GROMACS .gro file of C-alpha atoms in nm:
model
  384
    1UNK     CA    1  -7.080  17.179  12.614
    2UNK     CA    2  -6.965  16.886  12.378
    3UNK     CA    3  -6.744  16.589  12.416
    4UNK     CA    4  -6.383  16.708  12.522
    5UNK     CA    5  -6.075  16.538  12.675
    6UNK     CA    6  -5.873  16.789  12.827
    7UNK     CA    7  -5.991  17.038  13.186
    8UNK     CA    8  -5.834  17.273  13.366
    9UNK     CA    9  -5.998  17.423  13.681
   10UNK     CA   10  -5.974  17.824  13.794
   11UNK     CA   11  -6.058  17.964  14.118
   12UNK     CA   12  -6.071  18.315  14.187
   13UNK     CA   13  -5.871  18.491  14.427
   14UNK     CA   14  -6.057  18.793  14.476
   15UNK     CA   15  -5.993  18.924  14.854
   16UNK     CA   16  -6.252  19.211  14.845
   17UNK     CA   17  -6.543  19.233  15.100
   18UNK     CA   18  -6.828  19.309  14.822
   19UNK     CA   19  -6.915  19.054  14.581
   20UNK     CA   20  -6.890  19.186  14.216
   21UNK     CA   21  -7.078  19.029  13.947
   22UNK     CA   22  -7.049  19.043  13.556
   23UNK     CA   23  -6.686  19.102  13.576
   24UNK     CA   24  -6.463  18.987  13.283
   25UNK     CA   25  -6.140  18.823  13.402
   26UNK     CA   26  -5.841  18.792  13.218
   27UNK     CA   27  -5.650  18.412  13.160
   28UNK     CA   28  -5.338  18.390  13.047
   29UNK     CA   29  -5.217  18.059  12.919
   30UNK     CA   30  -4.883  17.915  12.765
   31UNK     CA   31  -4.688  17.641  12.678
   32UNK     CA   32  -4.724  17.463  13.011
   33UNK     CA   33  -4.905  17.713  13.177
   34UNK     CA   34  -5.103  17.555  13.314
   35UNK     CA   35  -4.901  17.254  13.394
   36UNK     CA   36  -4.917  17.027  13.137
   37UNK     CA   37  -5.145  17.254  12.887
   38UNK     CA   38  -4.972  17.201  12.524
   39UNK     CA   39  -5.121  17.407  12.257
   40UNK     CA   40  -5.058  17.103  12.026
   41UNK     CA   41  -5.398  16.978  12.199
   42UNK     CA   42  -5.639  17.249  12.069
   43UNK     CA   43  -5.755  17.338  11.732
   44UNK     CA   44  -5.477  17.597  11.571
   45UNK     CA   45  -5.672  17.885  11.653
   46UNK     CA   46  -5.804  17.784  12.009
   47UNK     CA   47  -6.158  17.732  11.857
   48UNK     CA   48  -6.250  17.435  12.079
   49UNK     CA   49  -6.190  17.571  12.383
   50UNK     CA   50  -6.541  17.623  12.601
   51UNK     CA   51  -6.584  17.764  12.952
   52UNK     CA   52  -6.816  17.612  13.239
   53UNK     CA   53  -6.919  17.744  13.598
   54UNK     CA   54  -6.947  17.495  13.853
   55UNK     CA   55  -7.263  17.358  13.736
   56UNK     CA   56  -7.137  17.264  13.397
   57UNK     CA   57  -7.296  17.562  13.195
   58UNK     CA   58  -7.148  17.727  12.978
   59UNK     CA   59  -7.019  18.094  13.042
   60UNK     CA   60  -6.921  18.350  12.749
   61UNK     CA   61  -6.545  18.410  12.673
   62UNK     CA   62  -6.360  18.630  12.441
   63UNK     CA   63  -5.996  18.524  12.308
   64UNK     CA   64  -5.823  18.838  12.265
   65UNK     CA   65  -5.471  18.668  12.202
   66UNK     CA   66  -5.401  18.341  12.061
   67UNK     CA   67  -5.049  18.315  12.036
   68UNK     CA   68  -4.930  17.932  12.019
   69UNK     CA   69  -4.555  18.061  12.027
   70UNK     CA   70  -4.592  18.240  12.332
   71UNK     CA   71  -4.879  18.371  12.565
   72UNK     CA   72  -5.246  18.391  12.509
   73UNK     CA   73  -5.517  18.601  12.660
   74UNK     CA   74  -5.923  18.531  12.712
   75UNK     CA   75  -6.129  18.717  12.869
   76UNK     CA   76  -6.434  18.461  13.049
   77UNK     CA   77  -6.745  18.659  13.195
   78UNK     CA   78  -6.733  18.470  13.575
   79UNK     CA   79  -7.030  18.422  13.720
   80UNK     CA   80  -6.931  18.590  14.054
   81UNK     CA   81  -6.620  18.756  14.146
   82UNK     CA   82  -6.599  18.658  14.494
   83UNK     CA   83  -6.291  18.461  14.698
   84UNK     CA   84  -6.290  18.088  14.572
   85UNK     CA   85  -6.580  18.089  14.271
   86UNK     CA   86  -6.432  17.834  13.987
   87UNK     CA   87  -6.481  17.777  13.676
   88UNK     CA   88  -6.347  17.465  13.397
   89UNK     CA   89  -6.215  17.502  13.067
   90UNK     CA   90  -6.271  17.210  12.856
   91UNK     CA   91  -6.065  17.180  12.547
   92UNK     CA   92  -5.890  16.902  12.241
   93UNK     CA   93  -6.239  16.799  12.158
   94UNK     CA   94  -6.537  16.916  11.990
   95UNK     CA   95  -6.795  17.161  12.092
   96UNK     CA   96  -7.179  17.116  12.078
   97UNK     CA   97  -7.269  17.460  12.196
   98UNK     CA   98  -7.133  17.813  12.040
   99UNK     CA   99  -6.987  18.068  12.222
  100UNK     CA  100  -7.141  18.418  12.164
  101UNK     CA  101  -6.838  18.621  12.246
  102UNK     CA  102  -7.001  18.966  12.275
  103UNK     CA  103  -7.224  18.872  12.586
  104UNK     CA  104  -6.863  18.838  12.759
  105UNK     CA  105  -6.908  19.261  12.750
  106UNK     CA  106  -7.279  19.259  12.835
  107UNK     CA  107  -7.284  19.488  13.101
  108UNK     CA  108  -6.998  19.734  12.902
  109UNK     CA  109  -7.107  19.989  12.625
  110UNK     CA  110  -6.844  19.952  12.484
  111UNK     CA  111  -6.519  19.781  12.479
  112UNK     CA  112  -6.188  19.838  12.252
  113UNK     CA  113  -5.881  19.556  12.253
  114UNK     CA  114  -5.710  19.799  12.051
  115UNK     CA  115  -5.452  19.512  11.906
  116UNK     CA  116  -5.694  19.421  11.573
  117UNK     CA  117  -5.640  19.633  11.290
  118UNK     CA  118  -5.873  19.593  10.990
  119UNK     CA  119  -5.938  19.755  10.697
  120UNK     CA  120  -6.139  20.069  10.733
  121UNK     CA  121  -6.342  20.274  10.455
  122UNK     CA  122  -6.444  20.533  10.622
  123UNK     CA  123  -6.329  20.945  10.518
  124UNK     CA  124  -6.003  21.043  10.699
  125UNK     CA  125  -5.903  20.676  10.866
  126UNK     CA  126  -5.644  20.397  10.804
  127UNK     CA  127  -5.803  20.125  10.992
  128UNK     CA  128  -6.047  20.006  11.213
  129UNK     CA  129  -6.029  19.883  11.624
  130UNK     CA  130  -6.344  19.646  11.638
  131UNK     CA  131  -6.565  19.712  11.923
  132UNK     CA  132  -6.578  19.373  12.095
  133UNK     CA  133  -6.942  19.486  12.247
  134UNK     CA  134  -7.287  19.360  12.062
  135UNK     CA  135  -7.347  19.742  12.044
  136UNK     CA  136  -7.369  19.862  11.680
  137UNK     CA  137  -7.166  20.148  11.526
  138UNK     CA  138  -6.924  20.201  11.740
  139UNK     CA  139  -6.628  20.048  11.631
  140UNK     CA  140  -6.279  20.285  11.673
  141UNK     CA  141  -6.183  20.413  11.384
  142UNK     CA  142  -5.773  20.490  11.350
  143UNK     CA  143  -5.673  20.863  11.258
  144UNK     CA  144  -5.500  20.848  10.900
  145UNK     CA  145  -5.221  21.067  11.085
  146UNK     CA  146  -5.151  20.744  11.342
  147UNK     CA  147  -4.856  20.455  11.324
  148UNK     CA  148  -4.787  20.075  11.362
  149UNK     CA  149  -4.888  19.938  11.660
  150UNK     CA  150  -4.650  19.764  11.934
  151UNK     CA  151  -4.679  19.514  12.191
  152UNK     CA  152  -4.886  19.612  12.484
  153UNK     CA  153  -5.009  19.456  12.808
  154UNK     CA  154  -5.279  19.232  12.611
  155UNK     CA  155  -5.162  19.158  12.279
  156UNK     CA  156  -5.068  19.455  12.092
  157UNK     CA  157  -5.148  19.849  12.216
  158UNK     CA  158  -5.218  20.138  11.983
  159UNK     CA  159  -4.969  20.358  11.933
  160UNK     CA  160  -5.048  20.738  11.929
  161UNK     CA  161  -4.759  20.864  11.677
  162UNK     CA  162  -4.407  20.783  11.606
  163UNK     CA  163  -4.249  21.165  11.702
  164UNK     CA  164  -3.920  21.168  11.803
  165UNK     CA  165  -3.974  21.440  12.089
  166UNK     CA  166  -4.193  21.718  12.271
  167UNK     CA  167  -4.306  21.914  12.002
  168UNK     CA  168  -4.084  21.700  11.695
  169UNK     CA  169  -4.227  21.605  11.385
  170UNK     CA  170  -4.624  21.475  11.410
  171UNK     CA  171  -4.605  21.556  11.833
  172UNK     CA  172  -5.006  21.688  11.786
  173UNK     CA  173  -5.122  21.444  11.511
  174UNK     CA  174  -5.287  21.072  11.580
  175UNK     CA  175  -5.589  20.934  11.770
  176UNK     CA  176  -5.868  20.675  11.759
  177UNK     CA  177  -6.240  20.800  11.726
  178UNK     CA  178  -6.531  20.659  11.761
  179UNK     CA  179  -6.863  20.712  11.587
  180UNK     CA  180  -7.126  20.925  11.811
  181UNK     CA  181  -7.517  20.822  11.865
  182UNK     CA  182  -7.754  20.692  12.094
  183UNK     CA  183  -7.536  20.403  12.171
  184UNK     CA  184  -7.238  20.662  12.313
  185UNK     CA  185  -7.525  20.845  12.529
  186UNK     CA  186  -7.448  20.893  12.868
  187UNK     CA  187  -7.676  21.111  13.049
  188UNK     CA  188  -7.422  21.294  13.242
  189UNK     CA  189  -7.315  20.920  13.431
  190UNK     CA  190  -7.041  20.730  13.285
  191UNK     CA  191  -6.750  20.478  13.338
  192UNK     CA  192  -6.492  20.511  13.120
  193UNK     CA  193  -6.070  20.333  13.176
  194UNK     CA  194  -5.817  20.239  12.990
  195UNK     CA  195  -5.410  20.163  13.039
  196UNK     CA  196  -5.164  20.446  12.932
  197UNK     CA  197  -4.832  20.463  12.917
  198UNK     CA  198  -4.608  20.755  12.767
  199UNK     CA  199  -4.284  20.838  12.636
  200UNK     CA  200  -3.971  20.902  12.801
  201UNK     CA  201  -4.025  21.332  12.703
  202UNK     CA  202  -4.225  21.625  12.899
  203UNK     CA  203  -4.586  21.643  12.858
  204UNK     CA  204  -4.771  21.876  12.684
  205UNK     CA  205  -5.137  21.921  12.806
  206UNK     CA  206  -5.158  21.475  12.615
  207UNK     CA  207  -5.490  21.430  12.596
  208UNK     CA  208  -5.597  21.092  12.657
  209UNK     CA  209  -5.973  21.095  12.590
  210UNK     CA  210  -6.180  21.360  12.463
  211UNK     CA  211  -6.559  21.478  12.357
  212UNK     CA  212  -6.576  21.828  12.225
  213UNK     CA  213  -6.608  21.992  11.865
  214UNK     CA  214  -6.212  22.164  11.850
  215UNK     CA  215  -5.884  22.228  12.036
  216UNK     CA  216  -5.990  22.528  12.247
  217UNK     CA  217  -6.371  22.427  12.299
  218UNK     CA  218  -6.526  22.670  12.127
  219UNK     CA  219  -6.850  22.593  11.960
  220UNK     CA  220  -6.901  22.321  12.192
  221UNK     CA  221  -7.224  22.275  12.330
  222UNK     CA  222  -7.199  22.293  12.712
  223UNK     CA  223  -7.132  21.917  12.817
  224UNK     CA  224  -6.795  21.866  12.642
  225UNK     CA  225  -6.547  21.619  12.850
  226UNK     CA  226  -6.153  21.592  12.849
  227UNK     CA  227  -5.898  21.407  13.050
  228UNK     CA  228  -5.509  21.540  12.988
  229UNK     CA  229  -5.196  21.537  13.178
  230UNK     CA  230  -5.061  21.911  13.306
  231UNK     CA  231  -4.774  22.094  13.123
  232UNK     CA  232  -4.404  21.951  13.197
  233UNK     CA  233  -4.344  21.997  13.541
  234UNK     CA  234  -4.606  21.807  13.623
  235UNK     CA  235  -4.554  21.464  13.495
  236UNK     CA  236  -4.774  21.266  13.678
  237UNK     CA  237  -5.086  21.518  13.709
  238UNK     CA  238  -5.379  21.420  13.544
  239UNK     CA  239  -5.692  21.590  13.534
  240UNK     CA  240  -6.080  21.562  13.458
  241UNK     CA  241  -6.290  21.872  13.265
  242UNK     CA  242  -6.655  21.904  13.197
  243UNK     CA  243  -6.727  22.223  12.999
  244UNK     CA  244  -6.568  22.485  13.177
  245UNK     CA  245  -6.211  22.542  13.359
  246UNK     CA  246  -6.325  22.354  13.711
  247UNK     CA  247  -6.106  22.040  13.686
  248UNK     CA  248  -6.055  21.749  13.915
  249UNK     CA  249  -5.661  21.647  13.970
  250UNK     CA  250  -5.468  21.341  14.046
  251UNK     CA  251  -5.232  21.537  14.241
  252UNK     CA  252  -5.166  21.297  14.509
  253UNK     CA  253  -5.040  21.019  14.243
  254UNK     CA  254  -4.627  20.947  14.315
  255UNK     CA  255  -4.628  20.757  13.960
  256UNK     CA  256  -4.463  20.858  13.650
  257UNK     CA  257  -4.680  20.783  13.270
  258UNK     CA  258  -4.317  20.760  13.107
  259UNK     CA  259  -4.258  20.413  13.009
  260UNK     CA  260  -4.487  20.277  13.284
  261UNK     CA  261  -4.842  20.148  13.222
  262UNK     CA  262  -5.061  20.286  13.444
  263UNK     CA  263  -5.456  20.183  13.426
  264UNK     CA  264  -5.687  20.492  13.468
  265UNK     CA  265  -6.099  20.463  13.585
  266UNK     CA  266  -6.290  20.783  13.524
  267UNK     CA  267  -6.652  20.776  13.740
  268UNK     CA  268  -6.869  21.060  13.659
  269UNK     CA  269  -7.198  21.053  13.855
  270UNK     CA  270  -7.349  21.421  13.655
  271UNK     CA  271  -7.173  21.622  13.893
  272UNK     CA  272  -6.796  21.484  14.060
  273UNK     CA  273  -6.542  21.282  13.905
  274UNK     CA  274  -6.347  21.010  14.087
  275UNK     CA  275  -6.002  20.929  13.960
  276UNK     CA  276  -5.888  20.611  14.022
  277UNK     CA  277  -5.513  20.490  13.961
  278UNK     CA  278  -5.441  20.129  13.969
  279UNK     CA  279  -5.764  20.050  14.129
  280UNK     CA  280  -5.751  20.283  14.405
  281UNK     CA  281  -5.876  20.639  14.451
  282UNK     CA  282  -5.701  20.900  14.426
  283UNK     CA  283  -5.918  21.218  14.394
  284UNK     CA  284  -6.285  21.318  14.380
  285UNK     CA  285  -6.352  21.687  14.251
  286UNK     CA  286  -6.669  21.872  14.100
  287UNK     CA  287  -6.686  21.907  13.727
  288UNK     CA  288  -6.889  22.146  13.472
  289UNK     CA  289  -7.168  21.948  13.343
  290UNK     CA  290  -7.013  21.645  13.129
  291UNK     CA  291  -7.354  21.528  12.931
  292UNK     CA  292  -7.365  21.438  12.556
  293UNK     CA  293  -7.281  21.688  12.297
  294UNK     CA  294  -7.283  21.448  11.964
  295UNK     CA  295  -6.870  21.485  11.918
  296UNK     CA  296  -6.698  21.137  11.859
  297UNK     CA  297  -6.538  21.004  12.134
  298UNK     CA  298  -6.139  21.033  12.099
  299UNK     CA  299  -5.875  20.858  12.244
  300UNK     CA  300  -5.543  20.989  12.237
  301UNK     CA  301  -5.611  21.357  12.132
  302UNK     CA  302  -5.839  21.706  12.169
  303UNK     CA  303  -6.054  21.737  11.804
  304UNK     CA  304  -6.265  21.577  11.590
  305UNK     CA  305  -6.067  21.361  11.424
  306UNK     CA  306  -6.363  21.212  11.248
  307UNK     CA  307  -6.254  21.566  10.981
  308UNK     CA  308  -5.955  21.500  10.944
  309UNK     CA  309  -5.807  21.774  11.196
  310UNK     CA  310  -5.516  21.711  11.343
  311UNK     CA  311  -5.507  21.863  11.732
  312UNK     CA  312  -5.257  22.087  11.906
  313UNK     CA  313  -5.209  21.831  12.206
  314UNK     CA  314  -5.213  21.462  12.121
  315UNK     CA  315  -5.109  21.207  12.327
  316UNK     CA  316  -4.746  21.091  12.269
  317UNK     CA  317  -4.743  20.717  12.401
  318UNK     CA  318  -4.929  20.447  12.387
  319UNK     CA  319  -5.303  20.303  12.488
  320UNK     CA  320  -5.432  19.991  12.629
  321UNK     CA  321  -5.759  19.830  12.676
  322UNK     CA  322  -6.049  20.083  12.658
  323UNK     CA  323  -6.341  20.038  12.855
  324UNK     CA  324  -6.683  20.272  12.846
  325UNK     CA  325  -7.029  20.213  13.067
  326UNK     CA  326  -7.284  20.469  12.984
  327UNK     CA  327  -7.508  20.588  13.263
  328UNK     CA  328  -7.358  20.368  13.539
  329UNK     CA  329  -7.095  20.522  13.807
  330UNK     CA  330  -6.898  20.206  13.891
  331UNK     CA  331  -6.867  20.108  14.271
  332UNK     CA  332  -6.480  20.131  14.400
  333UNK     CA  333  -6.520  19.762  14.449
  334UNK     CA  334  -6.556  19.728  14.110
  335UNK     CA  335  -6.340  19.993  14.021
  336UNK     CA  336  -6.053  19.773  14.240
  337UNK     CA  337  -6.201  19.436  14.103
  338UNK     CA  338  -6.136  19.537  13.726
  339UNK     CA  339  -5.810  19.642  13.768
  340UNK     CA  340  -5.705  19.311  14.005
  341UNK     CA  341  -5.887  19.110  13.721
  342UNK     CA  342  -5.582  19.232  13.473
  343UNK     CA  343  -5.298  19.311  13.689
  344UNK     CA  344  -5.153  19.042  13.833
  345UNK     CA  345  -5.189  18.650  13.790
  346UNK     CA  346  -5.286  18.595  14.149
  347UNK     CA  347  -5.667  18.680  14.078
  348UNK     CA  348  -5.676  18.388  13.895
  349UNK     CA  349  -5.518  18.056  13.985
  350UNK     CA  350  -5.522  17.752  13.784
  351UNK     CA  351  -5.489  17.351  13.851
  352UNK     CA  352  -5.294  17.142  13.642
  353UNK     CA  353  -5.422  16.971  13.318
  354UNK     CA  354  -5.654  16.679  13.381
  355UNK     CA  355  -5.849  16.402  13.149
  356UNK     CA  356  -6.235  16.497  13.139
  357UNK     CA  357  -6.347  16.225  13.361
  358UNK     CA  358  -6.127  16.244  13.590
  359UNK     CA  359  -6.128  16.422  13.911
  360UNK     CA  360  -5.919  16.728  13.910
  361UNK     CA  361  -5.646  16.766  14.166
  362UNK     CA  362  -5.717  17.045  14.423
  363UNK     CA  363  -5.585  17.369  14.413
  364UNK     CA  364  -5.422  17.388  14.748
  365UNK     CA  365  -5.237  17.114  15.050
  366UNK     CA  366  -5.431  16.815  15.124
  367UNK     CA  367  -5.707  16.742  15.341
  368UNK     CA  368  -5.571  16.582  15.660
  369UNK     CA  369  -5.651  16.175  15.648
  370UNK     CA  370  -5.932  16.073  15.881
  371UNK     CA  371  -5.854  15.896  16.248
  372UNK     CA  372  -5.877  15.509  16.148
  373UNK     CA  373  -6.152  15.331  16.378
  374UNK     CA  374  -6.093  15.082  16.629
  375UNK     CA  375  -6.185  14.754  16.565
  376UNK     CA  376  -6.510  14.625  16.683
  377UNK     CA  377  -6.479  14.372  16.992
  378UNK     CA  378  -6.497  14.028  16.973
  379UNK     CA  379  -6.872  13.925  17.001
  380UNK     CA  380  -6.906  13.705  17.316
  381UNK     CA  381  -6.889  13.277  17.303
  382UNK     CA  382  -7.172  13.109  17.309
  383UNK     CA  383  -7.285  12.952  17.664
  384UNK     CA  384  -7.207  12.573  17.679
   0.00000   0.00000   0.00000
């Protein structure tokens, strides 16, 4: 990896009875956390930092956050997710080896941080969400009728609109698209998550991803998909179309979207779609075929943005963290894995700083000391 003088060791918590490989896991690191980490010991941007497994090769890592006056987020591809797999980062030295980011992603299509706003050219958009996947042209792409961003769960979150209240000022405008093509083709089997939290007002049919041509669906070629939220009194109802009316509901879930972040999974297997909240399942239910119909994929609202159209039901809040795997129905181990992977900080648990060279402390008590041996006899006197 290069010639570094600073370690710390991770071990994975994971508690689940499958083994779940290729699974990006989220460390968080401050200002002594962990113990005795200082950022004054890496390069200014965190460039010097390199992950190992527990072989010493290098593993693929993404910094999403580098924040020296506060917390930090990386994302490092572990070679296993199962309880008690490690890995090292080595750091305040220099590197021999790069680090190819994207293959952090390699078994996503496509994956959106939604906290990096650059500049965008393209017709009817303000900016541009890098896609942090090697997978070409499909970078989201921020509707000119969107706002400033604010802080999210990882960095900063995009943020739909600035309206003031149901049905108040630009309550149907906003959105994030992303180019269509090959790369977005599904099949009729796809993955697709993200975190979502709304404001503190009734809901209006928010739509929080989309596929189809216009507002009511006309025109659309059969395999159009939508996820929204029900009208008002059902605040905490979301459900799942293909290209018809049959729907799939989350209308077990207890939770309230306003002003809580809730992360969503979406597993479509070409005929039923599994909702899961928070890692867990909560409903399975048929769907109209969901297959590609070359509309951009939207976040956040029910047209094709890409125009310049402005929808009738946008979602008022904020997004999080967008996740898509084409022609894969993810496992509810994984499902549960992903969402443990960036929910808490007990998936991940660190050691303390140590020198390179030295032997890291473990995590965990002691080892108890072994019994001392007797002494051997004396050996017998020699005969006279």
């Amino acid at each position: 990896l290069g010639d570094f003088a600073k370690k710390v060791a991770f071990t994975i918590g994971y508690e689940g009875a499958a083994s779940v490989g290729g699974m990006p896991l989220l460390v968080k690191i401050a200002a002594d956390r962990p113990a005795g980490f200082r950022y004054s010991d890496c390069e200014a941007d965190g460039g010097d930092i390199r992950f190992a497994d527990a072989e010493g090769k290098a593993i693929p890592f993404e910094i999403d956050t580098w924040n020296p006056q506060g917390e930090s987020f990386i994302w490092v591809k572990a070679p296993a997710v199962t309880k008690g797999t490690a890995f090292t980062m080595y750091y305040s030295g220099t590197p021999s080896a790069a680090n190819e980011s994207f293959a952090t992603w390699a078994d996503y299509t496509g994956v959106w941080h939604l906290n990096d706003l650059g500049t965008d050219t393209t017709a009817n958009s303000q900016g541009l969400y890098p896609n942090s996947t090697a997978t070409a042209d499909i970078d989201g792409h921020l509707s000119e009728k969107s706002f400033a961003d604010e802080a999210g769960l990882f960095g900063k979150a995009f943020w739909a609109n600035d309206s003031t209240g149901w049905n108040v000022g630009n309550f149907k405008e906003g959105g994030v698209w992303v180019n269509d093509g090959a790369a977005l083709d599904a099949g009729g089997v796809f993955t697709i998550s993200g975190w979502f939290k709304h404001n503190d007002w009734s809901y209006n049919y928010d739509y929080i991803f989309s596929k189809r041509l216009n507002a009511d669906n006309s025109g659309t070629p059969n395999g159009s998909f939508a996820v929204h939220l029900a009208r008002n009194g059902n605040d905490n109802i979301v459900q799942a179309r293909g290209a018809s009316s049959a729907r799939t509901r989350n209308e077990t879930a207890a939770a309230s979207l306003k002003g809580v972040w809730t992360y969503f999974t979406f597993v479509y297997n070409g005929t039923t779609c599994s909702i899961y909240e928070n890692g867990a399942l909560n409903s399975s239910g048929t769907i109209a075929v969901a297959s590609d119909n070359d509309e951009p994929l939207v976040f956040g609202n029910n047209v094709n943005i890409a125009s310049g159209e402005a929808g009738n039901y946008a979602w008022n809040g904020w997004i999080d963290e967008v996740r898509y795997v084409k022609g894969v129905a993810k496992s509810a181990e994984w499902v549960a894995a992903e969402y443990m992977a960036m929910a808490g900080d007990a998936f991940v648990t660190a050691s303390a700083v140590a020198d390179v060279g030295s032997e890291t402390p473990p995590v965990g008590p002691p080892e108890d000391p072994e019994t001392p041996q007797d002494p051997p006899d004396d050996p017998p006197e020699e005969p006279s």
